[in-house]
C-alpha positions as a Python dict, from the first residue, in 0.01 Angstrom:
ca = {
    (1, 'M'): (0, 0, 0),
    (2, 'K'): (-17, -247, 298),
    (3, 'D'): (-169, 28, 523),
    (4, 'K'): (-463, 96, 222),
    (5, 'L'): (-532, -227, 184),
    (6, 'L'): (-529, -313, 543),
    (7, 'R'): (-780, -11, 536),
    (8, 'F'): (-988, -127, 277),
    (9, 'L'): (-1076, -491, 462),
    (10, 'S'): (-1150, -304, 806),
    (11, 'Y'): (-1406, -49, 675),
    (12, 'V'): (-1559, -329, 449),
    (13, 'V'): (-1572, -548, 784),
    (14, 'V'): (-1709, -258, 1012),
    (15, 'A'): (-1979, -188, 750),
    (16, 'M'): (-2078, -521, 722),
    (17, 'L'): (-2071, -588, 1095),
    (18, 'A'): (-2293, -320, 1237),
    (19, 'T'): (-2500, -571, 1453),
    (20, 'A'): (-2138, -636, 1642),
    (21, 'I'): (-2140, -986, 1496),
    (22, 'T'): (-1799, -1122, 1504),
    (23, 'L'): (-1659, -1259, 1162),
    (24, 'Q'): (-1318, -1478, 1131),
    (25, 'M'): (-1101, -1349, 817),
    (26, 'T'): (-807, -1481, 710),
    (27, 'V'): (-650, -1176, 657),
    (28, 'K'): (-277, -1275, 779),
    (29, 'T'): (-198, -1523, 458),
    (30, 'G'): (-342, -1250, 237),
    (31, 'A'): (-177, -953, 414),
    (32, 'G'): (170, -1116, 418),
    (33, 'K'): (131, -1205, 62),
    (34, 'L'): (106, -854, -47),
    (35, 'D'): (347, -712, 188),
    (36, 'R'): (586, -939, 20),
    (37, 'L'): (503, -844, -302),
    (38, 'E'): (544, -473, -219),
    (39, 'N'): (896, -552, -60),
    (40, 'L'): (1026, -742, -392),
    (41, 'I'): (883, -423, -631),
    (42, 'Q'): (1033, -205, -399),
    (43, 'E'): (1374, -402, -397),
    (44, 'R'): (1408, -564, -716),
    (45, 'F'): (1206, -369, -985),
    (46, 'I'): (1414, -192, -1255),
    (47, 'G'): (1115, 10, -1348),
    (48, 'D'): (955, 331, -1134),
    (49, 'A'): (652, 197, -981),
    (50, 'D'): (329, 449, -878),
    (51, 'G'): (246, 331, -543),
    (52, 'E'): (-83, 505, -573),
    (53, 'A'): (-187, 322, -891),
    (54, 'M'): (-66, 6, -754),
    (55, 'E'): (-314, 78, -431),
    (56, 'D'): (-570, 124, -622),
    (57, 'A'): (-537, -145, -879),
    (58, 'A'): (-494, -414, -585),
    (59, 'A'): (-830, -263, -410),
    (60, 'A'): (-1024, -263, -741),
    (61, 'A'): (-896, -629, -813),
    (62, 'M'): (-995, -751, -468),
    (63, 'V'): (-1341, -610, -546),
    (64, 'K'): (-1370, -769, -856),
    (65, 'A'): (-1257, -1115, -705),
    (66, 'T'): (-1596, -1152, -521),
    (67, 'G'): (-1720, -1217, -872),
    (68, 'D'): (-2014, -966, -797),
    (69, 'R'): (-2065, -729, -1132),
    (70, 'W'): (-2225, -471, -937),
    (71, 'S'): (-1978, -384, -672),
    (72, 'Y'): (-1716, -181, -790),
    (73, 'Y'): (-1409, 18, -635),
    (74, 'I'): (-1393, 415, -652),
    (75, 'P'): (-1059, 565, -634),
    (76, 'A'): (-998, 873, -463),
    (77, 'S'): (-980, 1109, -781),
    (78, 'Q'): (-1351, 990, -885),
    (79, 'Y'): (-1510, 1006, -558),
    (80, 'E'): (-1616, 1382, -574),
    (81, 'A'): (-1767, 1311, -925),
    (82, 'H'): (-1955, 987, -814),
    (83, 'K'): (-2135, 1162, -510),
    (84, 'E'): (-2228, 1458, -766),
    (85, 'Q'): (-2405, 1217, -982),
    (86, 'S'): (-2612, 1040, -705),
    (87, 'E'): (-2704, 1416, -592),
    (88, 'N'): (-2814, 1502, -942),
    (89, 'A'): (-2590, 1823, -900),
    (90, 'Y'): (-2273, 1956, -1013),
    (91, 'V'): (-2025, 2227, -995),
    (92, 'G'): (-1975, 2413, -1309),
    (93, 'I'): (-2088, 2708, -1545),
    (94, 'G'): (-2427, 2521, -1704),
    (95, 'I'): (-2269, 2418, -2033),
    (96, 'T'): (-2247, 2142, -2294),
    (97, 'I'): (-1968, 2146, -2515),
    (98, 'Q'): (-1859, 1914, -2820),
    (99, 'Q'): (-1548, 1940, -3095),
    (100, 'S'): (-1621, 2120, -3360),
    (101, 'E'): (-1629, 1918, -3724),
    (102, 'D'): (-1281, 2079, -3803),
    (103, 'A'): (-1128, 2086, -3471),
    (104, 'S'): (-1068, 2447, -3423),
    (105, 'G'): (-1211, 2463, -3099),
    (106, 'F'): (-1533, 2345, -2897),
    (107, 'L'): (-1884, 2420, -2980),
    (108, 'V'): (-2120, 2535, -2712),
    (109, 'V'): (-2424, 2322, -2784),
    (110, 'T'): (-2635, 2435, -2494),
    (111, 'V'): (-2644, 2698, -2221),
    (112, 'D'): (-2864, 2653, -1914),
    (113, 'P'): (-3078, 2922, -1898),
    (114, 'Q'): (-3062, 2984, -1526),
    (115, 'G'): (-2701, 2919, -1508),
    (116, 'P'): (-2374, 3151, -1463),
    (117, 'A'): (-2259, 3088, -1822),
    (118, 'Q'): (-2602, 3259, -1939),
    (119, 'E'): (-2499, 3524, -1691),
    (120, 'A'): (-2203, 3589, -1825),
    (121, 'G'): (-2277, 3612, -2193),
    (122, 'I'): (-2191, 3268, -2322),
    (123, 'A'): (-2409, 3194, -2580),
    (124, 'V'): (-2486, 2900, -2813),
    (125, 'N'): (-2259, 2843, -3119),
    (126, 'D'): (-2014, 3031, -2919),
    (127, 'L'): (-1671, 2863, -3031),
    (128, 'L'): (-1444, 2780, -2698),
    (129, 'I'): (-1081, 2820, -2792),
    (130, 'A'): (-907, 2894, -2440),
    (131, 'V'): (-952, 2852, -2073),
    (132, 'E'): (-770, 3047, -1861),
    (133, 'N'): (-577, 3154, -2129),
    (134, 'Q'): (-494, 2819, -2218),
    (135, 'D'): (-569, 2710, -2554),
    (136, 'V'): (-778, 2427, -2581),
    (137, 'R'): (-807, 2325, -2964),
    (138, 'D'): (-549, 2012, -2923),
    (139, 'M'): (-732, 1859, -2630),
    (140, 'T'): (-1048, 1605, -2569),
    (141, 'V'): (-1347, 1724, -2445),
    (142, 'S'): (-1281, 1557, -2087),
    (143, 'Q'): (-962, 1782, -2062),
    (144, 'V'): (-1137, 2101, -2130),
    (145, 'R'): (-1420, 1991, -1902),
    (146, 'E'): (-1174, 1906, -1606),
    (147, 'L'): (-1017, 2299, -1681),
    (148, 'I'): (-1355, 2451, -1648),
    (149, 'R'): (-1461, 2240, -1335),
    (150, 'G'): (-1372, 2390, -997),
    (151, 'E'): (-1486, 2489, -667),
    (152, 'A'): (-1804, 2666, -626),
    (153, 'G'): (-1774, 3042, -593),
    (154, 'T'): (-1451, 3052, -786),
    (155, 'K'): (-1408, 3195, -1146),
    (156, 'V'): (-1300, 3053, -1429),
    (157, 'S'): (-1200, 3263, -1759),
    (158, 'L'): (-1323, 3141, -2131),
    (159, 'T'): (-1210, 3272, -2427),
    (160, 'V'): (-1471, 3211, -2726),
    (161, 'M'): (-1496, 3319, -3099),
    (162, 'R'): (-1809, 3476, -3194),
    (163, 'Q'): (-1868, 3588, -3526),
    (164, 'G'): (-1509, 3609, -3586),
    (165, 'E'): (-1422, 3821, -3285),
    (166, 'H'): (-1250, 3666, -2946),
    (167, 'Q'): (-1420, 3762, -2656),
    (168, 'T'): (-1294, 3685, -2298),
    (169, 'L'): (-1553, 3627, -2050),
    (170, 'S'): (-1540, 3542, -1638),
    (171, 'V'): (-1784, 3292, -1544),
    (172, 'E'): (-1786, 3188, -1173),
    (173, 'R'): (-1853, 2854, -1083),
    (174, 'R'): (-2181, 2728, -903),
    (175, 'R'): (-2348, 2424, -786),
    (176, 'I'): (-2614, 2379, -1048),
    (177, 'E'): (-2901, 2079, -1012),
    (178, 'S'): (-2960, 1858, -1322),
    (179, 'P'): (-3328, 1816, -1403),
    (180, 'V'): (-3425, 1448, -1309),
    (181, 'A'): (-3779, 1407, -1439),
    (182, 'T'): (-3939, 1618, -1711),
    (183, 'G'): (-4284, 1628, -1872),
    (184, 'E'): (-4406, 1664, -2204),
    (185, 'M'): (-4761, 1700, -2372),
    (186, 'L'): (-4827, 1478, -2668),
    (187, 'E'): (-5130, 1462, -2893),
    (188, 'G'): (-5444, 1277, -2776),
    (189, 'G'): (-5411, 1399, -2420),
    (190, 'I'): (-5118, 1168, -2335),
    (191, 'G'): (-4856, 1296, -2110),
    (192, 'L'): (-4499, 1186, -2104),
    (193, 'V'): (-4290, 1194, -1803),
    (194, 'K'): (-3916, 1106, -1916),
    (195, 'I'): (-3717, 992, -1554),
    (196, 'C'): (-3342, 982, -1572),
    (197, 'N'): (-3281, 817, -1268),
    (198, 'F'): (-3388, 763, -915),
    (199, 'D'): (-3120, 993, -712),
    (200, 'E'): (-3230, 1266, -538),
    (201, 'R'): (-3508, 1493, -608),
    (202, 'C'): (-3661, 1210, -833),
    (203, 'A'): (-3986, 1201, -681),
    (204, 'S'): (-4048, 1526, -616),
    (205, 'E'): (-3985, 1639, -957),
    (206, 'S'): (-4186, 1353, -1116),
    (207, 'I'): (-4487, 1449, -932),
    (208, 'A'): (-4459, 1813, -1005),
    (209, 'A'): (-4421, 1673, -1375),
    (210, 'I'): (-4774, 1485, -1354),
    (211, 'Q'): (-4953, 1733, -1201),
    (212, 'K'): (-4813, 2016, -1430),
    (213, 'L'): (-4937, 1770, -1739),
    (214, 'Q'): (-5278, 1713, -1543),
    (215, 'Q'): (-5313, 2091, -1518),
    (216, 'E'): (-5244, 2120, -1915),
    (217, 'G'): (-5524, 1831, -1983),
    (218, 'A'): (-5346, 1515, -2020),
    (219, 'K'): (-5578, 1189, -1939),
    (220, 'K'): (-5298, 933, -1946),
    (221, 'I'): (-4965, 940, -1830),
    (222, 'I'): (-4641, 759, -2013),
    (223, 'F'): (-4337, 704, -1778),
    (224, 'D'): (-4005, 679, -2005),
    (225, 'V'): (-3739, 479, -1789),
    (226, 'R'): (-3571, 365, -2086),
    (227, 'N'): (-3170, 393, -2020),
    (228, 'N'): (-3263, 478, -1622),
    (229, 'P'): (-2970, 371, -1412),
    (230, 'G'): (-3140, 333, -1123),
    (231, 'G'): (-3081, 515, -782),
    (232, 'Y'): (-3229, 546, -420),
    (233, 'A'): (-3471, 294, -302),
    (234, 'E'): (-3651, 603, -97),
    (235, 'E'): (-3716, 790, -401),
    (236, 'L'): (-3867, 486, -557),
    (237, 'V'): (-4090, 443, -271),
    (238, 'K'): (-4161, 821, -249),
    (239, 'L'): (-4279, 786, -626),
    (240, 'L'): (-4475, 467, -618),
    (241, 'D'): (-4643, 562, -281),
    (242, 'Y'): (-4825, 875, -513),
    (243, 'L'): (-4903, 626, -817),
    (244, 'L'): (-5032, 316, -599),
    (245, 'P'): (-5344, 269, -374),
    (246, 'E'): (-5261, 107, -46),
    (247, 'G'): (-5074, -212, -10),
    (248, 'D'): (-4684, -342, -31),
    (249, 'L'): (-4466, -133, -266),
    (250, 'F'): (-4124, -268, -202),
    (251, 'R'): (-3934, -534, -30),
    (252, 'S'): (-3566, -529, 96),
    (253, 'V'): (-3335, -756, 292),
    (254, 'S'): (-3007, -664, 404),
    (255, 'Y'): (-2689, -863, 466),
    (256, 'D'): (-2801, -957, 820),
    (257, 'G'): (-3130, -1081, 715),
    (258, 'T'): (-3323, -770, 806),
    (259, 'E'): (-3612, -720, 606),
    (260, 'K'): (-3767, -414, 553),
    (261, 'V'): (-4128, -359, 372),
    (262, 'D'): (-4245, -12, 232),
    (263, 'T'): (-4613, 42, 214),
    (264, 'S'): (-4851, 260, 20),
    (265, 'D'): (-5174, 483, 183),
    (266, 'A'): (-5496, 476, 15),
    (267, 'S'): (-5471, 781, -246),
    (268, 'Y'): (-5335, 695, -579),
    (269, 'L'): (-5301, 845, -911),
    (270, 'D'): (-5632, 725, -1098),
    (271, 'M'): (-5556, 751, -1459),
    (272, 'P'): (-5430, 515, -1746),
    (273, 'M'): (-5025, 451, -1699),
    (274, 'A'): (-4765, 316, -1919),
    (275, 'V'): (-4445, 250, -1864),
    (276, 'L'): (-4134, 225, -2119),
    (277, 'I'): (-3835, 11, -2043),
    (278, 'N'): (-3549, -147, -2220),
    (279, 'G'): (-3200, -332, -2150),
    (280, 'S'): (-3046, -22, -2026),
    (281, 'S'): (-3315, 43, -1725),
    (282, 'Y'): (-3166, -82, -1415),
    (283, 'S'): (-3251, -150, -1043),
    (284, 'A'): (-3507, 110, -940),
    (285, 'A'): (-3615, 173, -1276),
    (286, 'E'): (-3704, -215, -1322),
    (287, 'F'): (-3883, -233, -957),
    (288, 'F'): (-4091, 99, -1081),
    (289, 'A'): (-4185, -85, -1376),
    (290, 'A'): (-4254, -421, -1166),
    (291, 'A'): (-4473, -247, -938),
    (292, 'L'): (-4698, -114, -1182),
    (293, 'Q'): (-4724, -416, -1345),
    (294, 'E'): (-4822, -662, -1034),
    (295, 'Y'): (-5090, -403, -967),
    (296, 'Q'): (-5210, -392, -1293),
    (297, 'A'): (-5184, -44, -1274),
    (298, 'A'): (-4975, 28, -1588),
    (299, 'T'): (-4917, -132, -1940),
    (300, 'I'): (-4531, -211, -1955),
    (301, 'V'): (-4374, -141, -2291),
    (302, 'G'): (-4041, -224, -2435),
    (303, 'E'): (-3741, -494, -2408),
    (304, 'P'): (-3659, -725, -2129),
    (305, 'T'): (-3453, -585, -1854),
    (306, 'V'): (-3134, -730, -1722),
    (307, 'G'): (-3250, -779, -1366),
    (308, 'K'): (-3052, -607, -1121),
    (309, 'G'): (-3190, -723, -746),
    (310, 'V'): (-2920, -606, -528),
    (311, 'Y'): (-2859, -285, -379),
    (312, 'Q'): (-2497, -140, -290),
    (313, 'T'): (-2368, 72, 14),
    (314, 'T'): (-2074, 295, -62),
    (315, 'I'): (-1839, 300, 193),
    (316, 'S'): (-1549, 564, 245),
    (317, 'L'): (-1196, 400, 309),
    (318, 'G'): (-1061, 689, 490),
    (319, 'D'): (-811, 803, 236),
    (320, 'G'): (-1041, 964, 13),
    (321, 'S'): (-1136, 659, -181),
    (322, 'A'): (-1456, 446, -133),
    (323, 'V'): (-1620, 114, -227),
    (324, 'A'): (-1965, 47, -347),
    (325, 'L'): (-2022, -293, -224),
    (326, 'S'): (-2330, -546, -268),
    (327, 'T'): (-2486, -541, 76),
    (328, 'G'): (-2845, -663, 4),
    (329, 'K'): (-3150, -783, -203),
    (330, 'Y'): (-3450, -616, -333),
    (331, 'F'): (-3788, -795, -414),
    (332, 'T'): (-4127, -660, -584),
    (333, 'P'): (-4435, -596, -416),
    (334, 'K'): (-4550, -966, -430),
    (335, 'G'): (-4228, -1080, -305),
    (336, 'N'): (-4029, -1167, -649),
    (337, 'S'): (-3688, -1129, -706),
    (338, 'L'): (-3570, -968, -1037),
    (339, 'T'): (-3201, -1078, -1027),
    (340, 'D'): (-3115, -1193, -1339),
    (341, 'V'): (-3456, -1217, -1426),
    (342, 'G'): (-3554, -846, -1510),
    (343, 'V'): (-3908, -725, -1586),
    (344, 'T'): (-4099, -884, -1908),
    (345, 'P'): (-4272, -600, -2094),
    (346, 'D'): (-4664, -674, -2142),
    (347, 'V'): (-4584, -554, -2488),
    (348, 'R'): (-4261, -606, -2648),
    (349, 'V'): (-4122, -353, -2865),
    (350, 'D'): (-3772, -364, -2982),
}
């Protein structure tokens, strides 16, 4: 446990001191206390202690003790899933499942039309009852998903019930990209662009959705960033650059005082716009709405947002785990902070 905690501290220090500033840290006292506690548990504790679980708990507690609600520790067991989420991609077979009402199996709810499950013959409403010949009917959805997951290029065998007959199908696991932005034509020449997050491919997919809607006759665009958790500042800036005229778009200030201002060129989207927000629109989603509001380029509709005005840097700790640490602040084009303030909609709709 001592080694992991010391690694944790050292990696954080290295990340925070990229400019070679020397920081005096009182590590010795803390490390000594942790050493003593570890020794006491090893020597006197009457139960069986899980060393890895204690290390994870100690690291998580250390981050939590900073008092920052946005920083968090990522155990090694969750790090790959964390990276996949930010890439808007995962290794799988392209289906979603839910437990059937009578608990007789797991119903296939959707099948990706370009995914490997579709190619293998899996269909909507198939009842999944076994994975790799292991009965899954008494498992949870999470447990079944874990059985299905694996390395890209490997195969997994699924047994499904269809029209009263059992079928066992072999499906190749592949890297599957989840859609980030989708477009839909509404009545009255209104195009709706739903943006799920601001992670990888957000800008390119959002712009493609806008252009497709324009080709279909859209005269107005509504962006839906409700329940959007945010994402990468780079994706936010690329999308704002497409939408807004020349000027400042976004500001960031890192832990060492370095300030960056992203700007837009003169080209912009010349059409009426609106943005839908709610209390679960965070970070980049908030700054997206705020920028359009400050430029008076869009009407903001919905509920006030929470105000996540800081950004995190994900730092590997060398053993498969990582920490997402708040290392800087974001500001709107006019230099306003949204921290604990959020975005106030022009039109309040609960």
